[in-house]
PDB file of C-alpha atoms in Angstrom:
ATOM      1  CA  UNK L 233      -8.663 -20.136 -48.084  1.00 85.00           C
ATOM      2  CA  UNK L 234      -9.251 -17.658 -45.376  1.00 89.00           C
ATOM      3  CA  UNK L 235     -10.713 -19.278 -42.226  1.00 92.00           C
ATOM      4  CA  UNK L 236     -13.810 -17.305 -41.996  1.00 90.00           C
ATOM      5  CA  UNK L 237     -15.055 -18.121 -45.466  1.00 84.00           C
ATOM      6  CA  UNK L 238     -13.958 -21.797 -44.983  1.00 88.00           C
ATOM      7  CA  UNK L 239     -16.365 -21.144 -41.933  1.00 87.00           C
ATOM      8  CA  UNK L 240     -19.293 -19.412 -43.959  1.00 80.00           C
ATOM      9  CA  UNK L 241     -19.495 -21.969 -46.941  1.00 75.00           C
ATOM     10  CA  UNK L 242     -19.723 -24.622 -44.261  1.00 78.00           C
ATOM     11  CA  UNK L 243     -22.938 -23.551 -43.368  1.00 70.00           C
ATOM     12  CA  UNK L 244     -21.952 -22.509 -39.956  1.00 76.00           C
ATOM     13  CA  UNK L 245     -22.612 -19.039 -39.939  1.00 78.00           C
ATOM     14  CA  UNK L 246     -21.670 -15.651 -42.200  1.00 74.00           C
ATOM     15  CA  UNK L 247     -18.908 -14.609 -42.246  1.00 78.00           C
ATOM     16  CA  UNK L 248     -18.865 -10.988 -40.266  1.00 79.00           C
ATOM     17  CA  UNK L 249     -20.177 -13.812 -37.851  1.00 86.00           C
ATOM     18  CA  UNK L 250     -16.987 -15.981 -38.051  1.00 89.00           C
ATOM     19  CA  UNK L 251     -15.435 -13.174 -37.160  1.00 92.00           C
ATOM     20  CA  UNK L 252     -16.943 -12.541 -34.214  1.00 92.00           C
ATOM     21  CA  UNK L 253     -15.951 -16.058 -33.142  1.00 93.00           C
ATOM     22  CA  UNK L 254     -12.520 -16.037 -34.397  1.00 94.00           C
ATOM     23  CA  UNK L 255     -11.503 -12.417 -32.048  1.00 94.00           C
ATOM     24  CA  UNK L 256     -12.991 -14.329 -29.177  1.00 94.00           C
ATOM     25  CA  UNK L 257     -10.995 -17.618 -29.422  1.00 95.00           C
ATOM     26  CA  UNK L 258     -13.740 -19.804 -30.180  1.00 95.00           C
ATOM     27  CA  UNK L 259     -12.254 -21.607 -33.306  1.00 95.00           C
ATOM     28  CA  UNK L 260      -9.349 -23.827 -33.365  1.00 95.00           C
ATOM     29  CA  UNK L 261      -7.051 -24.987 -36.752  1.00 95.00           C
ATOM     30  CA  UNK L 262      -5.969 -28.654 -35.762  1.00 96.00           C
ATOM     31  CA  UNK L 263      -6.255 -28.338 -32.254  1.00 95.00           C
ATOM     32  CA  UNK L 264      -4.674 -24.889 -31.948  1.00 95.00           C
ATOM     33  CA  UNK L 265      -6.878 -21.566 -30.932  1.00 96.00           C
ATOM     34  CA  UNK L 266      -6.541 -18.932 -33.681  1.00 95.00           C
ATOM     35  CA  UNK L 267      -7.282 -15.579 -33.173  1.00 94.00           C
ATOM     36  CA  UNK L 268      -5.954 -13.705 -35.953  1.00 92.00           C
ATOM     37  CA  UNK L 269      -8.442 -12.186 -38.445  1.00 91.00           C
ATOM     38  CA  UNK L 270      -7.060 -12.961 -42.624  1.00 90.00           C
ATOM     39  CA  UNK L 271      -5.486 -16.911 -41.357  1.00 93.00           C
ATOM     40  CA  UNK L 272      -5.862 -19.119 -43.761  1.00 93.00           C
ATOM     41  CA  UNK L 273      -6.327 -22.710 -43.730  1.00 92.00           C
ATOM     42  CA  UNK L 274      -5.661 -25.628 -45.908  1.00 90.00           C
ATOM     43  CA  UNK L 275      -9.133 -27.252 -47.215  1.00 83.00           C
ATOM     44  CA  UNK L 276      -7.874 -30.490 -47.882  1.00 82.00           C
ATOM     45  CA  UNK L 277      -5.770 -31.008 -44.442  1.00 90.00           C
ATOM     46  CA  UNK L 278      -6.760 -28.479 -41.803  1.00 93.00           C
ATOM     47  CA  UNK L 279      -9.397 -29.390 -39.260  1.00 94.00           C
ATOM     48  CA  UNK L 280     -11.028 -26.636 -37.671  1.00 95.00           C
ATOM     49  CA  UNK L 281     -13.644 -26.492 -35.322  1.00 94.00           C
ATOM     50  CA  UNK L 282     -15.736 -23.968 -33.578  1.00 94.00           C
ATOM     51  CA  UNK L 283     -16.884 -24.474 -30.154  1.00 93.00           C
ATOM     52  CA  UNK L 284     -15.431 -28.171 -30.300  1.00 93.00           C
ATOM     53  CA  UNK L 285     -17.491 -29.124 -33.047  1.00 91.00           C
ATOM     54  CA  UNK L 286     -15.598 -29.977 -36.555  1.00 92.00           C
ATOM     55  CA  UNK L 287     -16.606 -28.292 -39.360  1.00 90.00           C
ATOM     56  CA  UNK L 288     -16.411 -28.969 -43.138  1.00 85.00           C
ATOM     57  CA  UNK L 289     -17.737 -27.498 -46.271  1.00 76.00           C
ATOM     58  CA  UNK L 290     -21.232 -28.880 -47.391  1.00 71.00           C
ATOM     59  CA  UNK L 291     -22.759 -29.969 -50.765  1.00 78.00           C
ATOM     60  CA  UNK L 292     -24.897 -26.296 -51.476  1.00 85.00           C
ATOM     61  CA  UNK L 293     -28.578 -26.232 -51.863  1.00 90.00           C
ATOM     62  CA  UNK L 294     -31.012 -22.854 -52.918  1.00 93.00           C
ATOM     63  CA  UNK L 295     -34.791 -23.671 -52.902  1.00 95.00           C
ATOM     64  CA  UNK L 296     -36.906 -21.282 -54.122  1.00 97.00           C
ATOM     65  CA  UNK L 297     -40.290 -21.593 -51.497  1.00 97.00           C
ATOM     66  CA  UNK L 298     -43.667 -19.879 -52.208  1.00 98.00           C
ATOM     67  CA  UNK L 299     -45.002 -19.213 -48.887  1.00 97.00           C
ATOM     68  CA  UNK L 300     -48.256 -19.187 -47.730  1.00 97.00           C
ATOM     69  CA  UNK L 301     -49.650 -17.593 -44.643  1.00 96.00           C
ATOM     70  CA  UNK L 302     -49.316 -18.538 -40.638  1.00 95.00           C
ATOM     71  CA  UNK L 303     -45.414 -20.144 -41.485  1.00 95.00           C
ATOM     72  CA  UNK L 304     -42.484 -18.179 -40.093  1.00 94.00           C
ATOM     73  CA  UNK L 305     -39.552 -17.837 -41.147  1.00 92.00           C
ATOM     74  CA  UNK L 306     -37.364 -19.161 -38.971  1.00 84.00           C
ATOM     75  CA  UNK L 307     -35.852 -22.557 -38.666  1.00 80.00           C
ATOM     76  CA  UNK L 308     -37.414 -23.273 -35.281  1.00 79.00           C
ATOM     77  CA  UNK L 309     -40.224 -21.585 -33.075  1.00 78.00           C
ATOM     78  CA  UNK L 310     -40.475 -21.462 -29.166  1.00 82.00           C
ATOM     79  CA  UNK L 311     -44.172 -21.563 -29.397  1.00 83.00           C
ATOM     80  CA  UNK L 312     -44.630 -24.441 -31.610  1.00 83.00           C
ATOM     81  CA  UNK L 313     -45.637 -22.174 -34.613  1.00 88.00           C
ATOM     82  CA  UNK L 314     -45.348 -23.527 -37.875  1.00 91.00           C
ATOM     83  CA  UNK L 315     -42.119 -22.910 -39.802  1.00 91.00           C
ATOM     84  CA  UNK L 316     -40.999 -22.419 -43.137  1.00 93.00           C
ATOM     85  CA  UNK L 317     -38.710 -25.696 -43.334  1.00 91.00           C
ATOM     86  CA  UNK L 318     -41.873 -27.739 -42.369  1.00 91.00           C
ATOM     87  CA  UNK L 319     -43.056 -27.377 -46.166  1.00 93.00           C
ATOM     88  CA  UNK L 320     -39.437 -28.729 -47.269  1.00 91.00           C
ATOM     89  CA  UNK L 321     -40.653 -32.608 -47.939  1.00 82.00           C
ATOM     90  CA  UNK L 322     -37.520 -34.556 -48.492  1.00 76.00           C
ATOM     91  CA  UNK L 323     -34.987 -32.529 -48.533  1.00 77.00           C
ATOM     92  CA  UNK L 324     -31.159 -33.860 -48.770  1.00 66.00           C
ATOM     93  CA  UNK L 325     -30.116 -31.741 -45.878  1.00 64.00           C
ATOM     94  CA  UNK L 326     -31.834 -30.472 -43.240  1.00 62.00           C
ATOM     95  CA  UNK L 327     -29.070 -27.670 -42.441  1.00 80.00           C
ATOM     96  CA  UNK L 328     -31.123 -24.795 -44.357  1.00 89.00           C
ATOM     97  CA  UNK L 329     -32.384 -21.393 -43.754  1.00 90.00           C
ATOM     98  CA  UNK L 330     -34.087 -18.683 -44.808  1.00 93.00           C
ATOM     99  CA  UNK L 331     -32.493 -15.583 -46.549  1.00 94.00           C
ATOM    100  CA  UNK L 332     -34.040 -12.363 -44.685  1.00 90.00           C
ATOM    101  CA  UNK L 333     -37.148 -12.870 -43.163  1.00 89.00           C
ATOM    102  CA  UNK L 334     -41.372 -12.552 -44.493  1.00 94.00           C
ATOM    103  CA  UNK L 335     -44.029 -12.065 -41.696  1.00 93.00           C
ATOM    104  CA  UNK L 336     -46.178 -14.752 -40.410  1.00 94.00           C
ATOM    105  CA  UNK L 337     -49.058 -13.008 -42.814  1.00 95.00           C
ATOM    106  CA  UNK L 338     -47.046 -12.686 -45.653  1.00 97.00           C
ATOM    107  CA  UNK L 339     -47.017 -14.463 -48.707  1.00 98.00           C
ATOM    108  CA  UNK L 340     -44.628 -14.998 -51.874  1.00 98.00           C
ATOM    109  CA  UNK L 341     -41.241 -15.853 -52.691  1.00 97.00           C
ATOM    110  CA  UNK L 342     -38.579 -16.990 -50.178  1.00 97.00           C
ATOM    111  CA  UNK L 343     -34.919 -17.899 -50.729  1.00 97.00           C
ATOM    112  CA  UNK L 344     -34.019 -20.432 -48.710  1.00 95.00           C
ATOM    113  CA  UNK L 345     -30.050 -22.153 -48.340  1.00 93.00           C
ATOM    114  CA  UNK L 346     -27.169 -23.450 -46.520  1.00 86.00           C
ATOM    115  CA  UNK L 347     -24.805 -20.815 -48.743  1.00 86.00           C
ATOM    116  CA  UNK L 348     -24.036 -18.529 -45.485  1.00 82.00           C
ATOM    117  CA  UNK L 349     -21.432 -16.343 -47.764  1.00 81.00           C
ATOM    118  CA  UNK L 350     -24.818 -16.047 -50.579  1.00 89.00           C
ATOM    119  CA  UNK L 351     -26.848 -15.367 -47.474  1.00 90.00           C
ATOM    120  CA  UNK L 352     -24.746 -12.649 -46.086  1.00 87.00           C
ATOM    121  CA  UNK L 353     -23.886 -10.606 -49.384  1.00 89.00           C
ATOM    122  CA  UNK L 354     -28.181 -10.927 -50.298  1.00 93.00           C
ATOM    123  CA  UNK L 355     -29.039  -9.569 -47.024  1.00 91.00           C
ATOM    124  CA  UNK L 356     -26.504  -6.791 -46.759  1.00 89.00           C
ATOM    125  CA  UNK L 357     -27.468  -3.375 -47.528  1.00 90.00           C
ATOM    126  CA  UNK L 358     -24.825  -2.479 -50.108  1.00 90.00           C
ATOM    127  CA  UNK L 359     -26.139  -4.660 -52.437  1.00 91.00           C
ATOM    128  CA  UNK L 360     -29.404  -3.166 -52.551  1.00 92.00           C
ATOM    129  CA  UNK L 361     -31.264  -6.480 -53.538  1.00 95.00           C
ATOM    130  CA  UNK L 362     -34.423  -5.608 -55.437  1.00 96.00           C
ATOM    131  CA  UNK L 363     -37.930  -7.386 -54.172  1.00 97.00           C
ATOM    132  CA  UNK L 364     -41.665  -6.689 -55.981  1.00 98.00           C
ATOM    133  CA  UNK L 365     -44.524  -6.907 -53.320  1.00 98.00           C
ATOM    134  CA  UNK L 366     -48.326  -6.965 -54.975  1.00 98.00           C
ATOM    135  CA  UNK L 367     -50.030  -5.103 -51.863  1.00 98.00           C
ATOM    136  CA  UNK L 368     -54.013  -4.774 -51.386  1.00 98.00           C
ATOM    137  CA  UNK L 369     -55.359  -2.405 -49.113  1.00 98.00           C
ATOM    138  CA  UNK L 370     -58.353  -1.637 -47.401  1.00 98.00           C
ATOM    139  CA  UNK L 371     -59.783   1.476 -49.225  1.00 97.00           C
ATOM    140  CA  UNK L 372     -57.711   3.115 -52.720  1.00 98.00           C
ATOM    141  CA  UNK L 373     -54.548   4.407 -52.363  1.00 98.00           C
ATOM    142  CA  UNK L 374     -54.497   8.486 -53.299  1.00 97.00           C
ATOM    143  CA  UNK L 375     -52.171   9.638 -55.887  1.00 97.00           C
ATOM    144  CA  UNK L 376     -50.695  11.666 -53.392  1.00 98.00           C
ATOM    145  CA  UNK L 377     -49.846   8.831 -51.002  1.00 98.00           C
ATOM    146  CA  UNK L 378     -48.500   6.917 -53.868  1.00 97.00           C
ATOM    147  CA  UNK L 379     -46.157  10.124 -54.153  1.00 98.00           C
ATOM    148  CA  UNK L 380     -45.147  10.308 -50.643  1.00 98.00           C
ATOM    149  CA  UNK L 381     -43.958   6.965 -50.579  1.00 98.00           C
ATOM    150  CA  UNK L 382     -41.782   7.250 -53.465  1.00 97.00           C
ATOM    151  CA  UNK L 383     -40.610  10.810 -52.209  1.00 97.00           C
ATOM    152  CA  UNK L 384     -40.253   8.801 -48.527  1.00 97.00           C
ATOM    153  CA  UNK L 385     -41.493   9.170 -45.137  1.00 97.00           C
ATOM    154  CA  UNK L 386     -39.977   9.335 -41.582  1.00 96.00           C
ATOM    155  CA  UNK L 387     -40.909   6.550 -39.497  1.00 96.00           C
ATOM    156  CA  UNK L 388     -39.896   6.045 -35.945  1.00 94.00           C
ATOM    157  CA  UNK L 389     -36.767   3.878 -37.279  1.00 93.00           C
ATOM    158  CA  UNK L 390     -35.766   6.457 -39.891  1.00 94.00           C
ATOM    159  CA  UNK L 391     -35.842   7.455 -43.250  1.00 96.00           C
ATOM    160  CA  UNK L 392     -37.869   5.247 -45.687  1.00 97.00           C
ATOM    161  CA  UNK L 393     -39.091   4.918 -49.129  1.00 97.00           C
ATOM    162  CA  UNK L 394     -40.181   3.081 -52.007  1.00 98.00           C
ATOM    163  CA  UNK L 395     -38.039   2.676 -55.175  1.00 97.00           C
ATOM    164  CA  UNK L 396     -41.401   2.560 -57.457  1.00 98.00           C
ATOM    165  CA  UNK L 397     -44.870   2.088 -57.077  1.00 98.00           C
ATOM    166  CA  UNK L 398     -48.035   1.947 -59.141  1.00 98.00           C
ATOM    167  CA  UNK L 399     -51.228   0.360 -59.215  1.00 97.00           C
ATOM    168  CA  UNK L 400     -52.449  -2.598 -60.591  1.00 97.00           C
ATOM    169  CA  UNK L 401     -54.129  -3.827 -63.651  1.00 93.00           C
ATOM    170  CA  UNK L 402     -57.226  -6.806 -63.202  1.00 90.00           C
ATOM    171  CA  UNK L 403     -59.433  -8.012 -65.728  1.00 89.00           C
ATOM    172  CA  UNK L 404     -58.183  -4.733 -68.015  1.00 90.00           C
ATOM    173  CA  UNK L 405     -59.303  -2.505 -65.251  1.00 93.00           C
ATOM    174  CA  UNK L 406     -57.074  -0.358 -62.936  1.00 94.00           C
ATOM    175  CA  UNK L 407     -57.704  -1.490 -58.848  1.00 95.00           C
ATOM    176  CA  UNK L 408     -56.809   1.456 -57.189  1.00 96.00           C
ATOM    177  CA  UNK L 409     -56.950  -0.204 -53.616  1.00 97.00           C
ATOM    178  CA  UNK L 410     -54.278  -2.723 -54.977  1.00 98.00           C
ATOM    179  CA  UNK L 411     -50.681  -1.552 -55.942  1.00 98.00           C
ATOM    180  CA  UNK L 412     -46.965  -3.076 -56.708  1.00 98.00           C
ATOM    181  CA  UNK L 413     -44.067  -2.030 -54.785  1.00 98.00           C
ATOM    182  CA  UNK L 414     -40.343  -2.323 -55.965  1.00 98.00           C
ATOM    183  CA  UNK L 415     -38.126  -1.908 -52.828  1.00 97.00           C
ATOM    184  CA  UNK L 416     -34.585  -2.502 -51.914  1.00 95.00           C
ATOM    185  CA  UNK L 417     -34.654  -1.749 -48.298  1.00 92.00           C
ATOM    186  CA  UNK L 418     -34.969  -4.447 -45.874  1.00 88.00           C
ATOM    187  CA  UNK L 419     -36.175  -2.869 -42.672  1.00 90.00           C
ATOM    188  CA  UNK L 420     -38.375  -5.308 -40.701  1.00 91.00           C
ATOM    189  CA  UNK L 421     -42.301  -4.984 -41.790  1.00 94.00           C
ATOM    190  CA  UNK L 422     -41.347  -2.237 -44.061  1.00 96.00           C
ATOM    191  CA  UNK L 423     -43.974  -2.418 -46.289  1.00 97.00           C
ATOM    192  CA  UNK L 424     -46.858  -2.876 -43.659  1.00 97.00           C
ATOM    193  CA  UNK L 425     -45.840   0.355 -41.612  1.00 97.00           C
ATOM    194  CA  UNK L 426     -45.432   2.638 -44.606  1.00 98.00           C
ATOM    195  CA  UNK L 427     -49.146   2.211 -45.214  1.00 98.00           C
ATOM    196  CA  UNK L 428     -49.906   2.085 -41.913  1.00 97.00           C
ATOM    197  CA  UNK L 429     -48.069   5.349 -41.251  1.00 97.00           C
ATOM    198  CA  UNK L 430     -50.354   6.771 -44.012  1.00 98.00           C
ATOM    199  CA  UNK L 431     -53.628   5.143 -42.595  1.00 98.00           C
ATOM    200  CA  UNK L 432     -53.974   2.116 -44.894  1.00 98.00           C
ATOM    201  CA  UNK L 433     -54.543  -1.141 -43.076  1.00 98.00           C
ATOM    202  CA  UNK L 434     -52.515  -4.122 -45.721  1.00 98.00           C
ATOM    203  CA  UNK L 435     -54.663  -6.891 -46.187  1.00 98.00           C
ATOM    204  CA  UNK L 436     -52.752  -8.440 -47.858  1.00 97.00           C
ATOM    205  CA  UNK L 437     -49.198  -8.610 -49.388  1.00 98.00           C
ATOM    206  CA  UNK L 438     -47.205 -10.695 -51.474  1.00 98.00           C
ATOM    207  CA  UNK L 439     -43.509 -10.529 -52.469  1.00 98.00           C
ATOM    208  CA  UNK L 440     -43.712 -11.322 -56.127  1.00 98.00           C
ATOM    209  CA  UNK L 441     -39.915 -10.956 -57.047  1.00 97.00           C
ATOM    210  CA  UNK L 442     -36.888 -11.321 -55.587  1.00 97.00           C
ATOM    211  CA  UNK L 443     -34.111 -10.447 -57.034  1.00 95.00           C
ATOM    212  CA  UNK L 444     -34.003 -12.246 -60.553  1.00 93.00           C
ATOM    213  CA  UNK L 445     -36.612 -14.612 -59.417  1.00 97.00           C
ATOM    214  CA  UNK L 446     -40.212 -15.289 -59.845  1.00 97.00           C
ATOM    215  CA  UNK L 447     -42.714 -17.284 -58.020  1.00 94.00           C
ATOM    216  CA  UNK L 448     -43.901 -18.728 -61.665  1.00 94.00           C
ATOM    217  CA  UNK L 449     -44.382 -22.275 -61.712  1.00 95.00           C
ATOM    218  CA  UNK L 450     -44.345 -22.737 -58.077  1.00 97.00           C
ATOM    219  CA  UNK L 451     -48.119 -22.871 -56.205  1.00 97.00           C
ATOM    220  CA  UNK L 452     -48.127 -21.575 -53.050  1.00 97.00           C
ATOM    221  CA  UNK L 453     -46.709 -23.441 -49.983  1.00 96.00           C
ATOM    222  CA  UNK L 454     -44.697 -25.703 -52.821  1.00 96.00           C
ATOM    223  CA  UNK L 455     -40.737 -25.156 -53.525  1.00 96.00           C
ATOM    224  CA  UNK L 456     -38.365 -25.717 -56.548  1.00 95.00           C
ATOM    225  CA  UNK L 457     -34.255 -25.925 -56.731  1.00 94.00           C
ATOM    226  CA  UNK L 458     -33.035 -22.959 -57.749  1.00 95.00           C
ATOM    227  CA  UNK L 459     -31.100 -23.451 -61.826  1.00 93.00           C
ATOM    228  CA  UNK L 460     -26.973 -23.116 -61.464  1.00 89.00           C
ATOM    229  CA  UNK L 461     -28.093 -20.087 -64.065  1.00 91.00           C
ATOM    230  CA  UNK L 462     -30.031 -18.373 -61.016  1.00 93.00           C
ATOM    231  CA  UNK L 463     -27.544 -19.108 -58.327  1.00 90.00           C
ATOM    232  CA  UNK L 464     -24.831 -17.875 -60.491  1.00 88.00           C
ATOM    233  CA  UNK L 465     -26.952 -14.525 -61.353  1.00 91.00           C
ATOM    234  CA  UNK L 466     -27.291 -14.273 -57.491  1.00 91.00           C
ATOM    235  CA  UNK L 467     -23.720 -14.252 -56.977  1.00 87.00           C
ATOM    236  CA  UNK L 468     -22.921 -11.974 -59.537  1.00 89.00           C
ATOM    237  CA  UNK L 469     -25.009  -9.087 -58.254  1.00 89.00           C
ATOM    238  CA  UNK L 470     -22.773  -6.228 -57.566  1.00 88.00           C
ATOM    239  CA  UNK L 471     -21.788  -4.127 -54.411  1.00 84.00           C
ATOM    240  CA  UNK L 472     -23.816  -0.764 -55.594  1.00 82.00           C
ATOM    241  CA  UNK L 473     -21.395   0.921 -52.397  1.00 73.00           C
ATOM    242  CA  UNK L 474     -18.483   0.447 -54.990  1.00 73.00           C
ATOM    243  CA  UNK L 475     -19.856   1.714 -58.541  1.00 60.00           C
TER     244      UNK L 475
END
């Protein structure tokens, strides 16, 4: 196996990550530095460790998480916030993390895993991983906002856009002030600045979908294993660079 998978599927980091580490002579194959990018290992003899410490390939887990507000997502917080992994009750391993990130005021689906090779292909750009957001504003959205998004704006980072948008049905009536968004991009508060950008204030905004998955079944601020159907629908999802 080449080292810097044997690396990523040990939950150390990803693997453009393990590459870093490799170039600057911070991993060692049974005692020896390697610096070489493509080495292989043995699994079932080698012992390689990165900064000293030995590592070895762990059992996998994917949790599906429906988050409720004021939790970040990160796996530990300077300023004593509340975190994602606090709503994990009895987990088997505590070596998780979250796939891509959701603001503290941001509800709605969250992958979270110790698959760093999962992590890295769902988070890279290529892929162009699909996620649903049910947004509600503070006054209704004009039909010719709702076309500017999916046409795209310049913000100060760029480029950006929607993939689809329309608004949304409740109690057989049509809420203009409340729409759902289908977006691949994963710019940071992408949603949230769009609007903003147009003069909507979010009040509030869910990520309903992710991918394949749902938030059905799972209340908010409660988690469920992901099915070895899911995971393997995850890591089937093809490089759209390639087709």
């Amino acid at each position: 196996m080449r080292l810097n998978r044997y690396m990523a599927i040990s939950g150390c980091c990803a693997r453009r990550d393990a590459d870093d580490l490799i170039v600057k002579g911070q991993v060692t194959v049974n005692g020896d530095v390697v610096t070489t990018l493509g080495a292989r290992v043995n699994t079932e003899t080698d012992v390689i460790q990165v900064n000293g410490k030995t590592v070895k390939p762990q059992h996998y887990v994917y949790i599906l998480l429906n988050k409720p507000k004021n939790y970040i997502t990160t796996t530990e917080d300077d300023k004593e916030r509340k975190t994602v992994l606090e709503l994990l009750n009895n987990l088997p391993t505590k070596r998780v993390f979250p796939v891509g990130r959701l603001d503290r005021n941001t509800t709605g689906i969250l992958l979270i895993t110790n698959d760093g090779s999962l992590t890295e292909k769902l988070t890279h750009p290529s892929f162009e991983v699909s996620k649903v957001y049910h947004v509600r504003l503070d006054r209704p959205v004009k039909p010719e906002d709702m076309e500017a998004l999916q046409t795209g704006i310049m913000l100060e980072d760029g480029f950006s856009k929607v993939d689809k948008i329309s608004y949304i049905e409740i109690n057989d009536r049509i809420s203009t002030d409340q729409v759902g968004v289908e977006i691949h991009m994963g710019k940071n508060r992408i949603i949230r600045r769009m609007f903003e950008h147009l003069g909507y204030q979010v009040m509030s905004l869910d990520r309903t979908k992710y991918a394949s998955l749902t938030k059905k079944g799972v209340p908010r601020g409660h988690w469920r294993f992901l099915t070895s159907k899911e995971v393997a629908y995850l890591k089937m999802l093809p490089d759209k660079s390639e087709s």
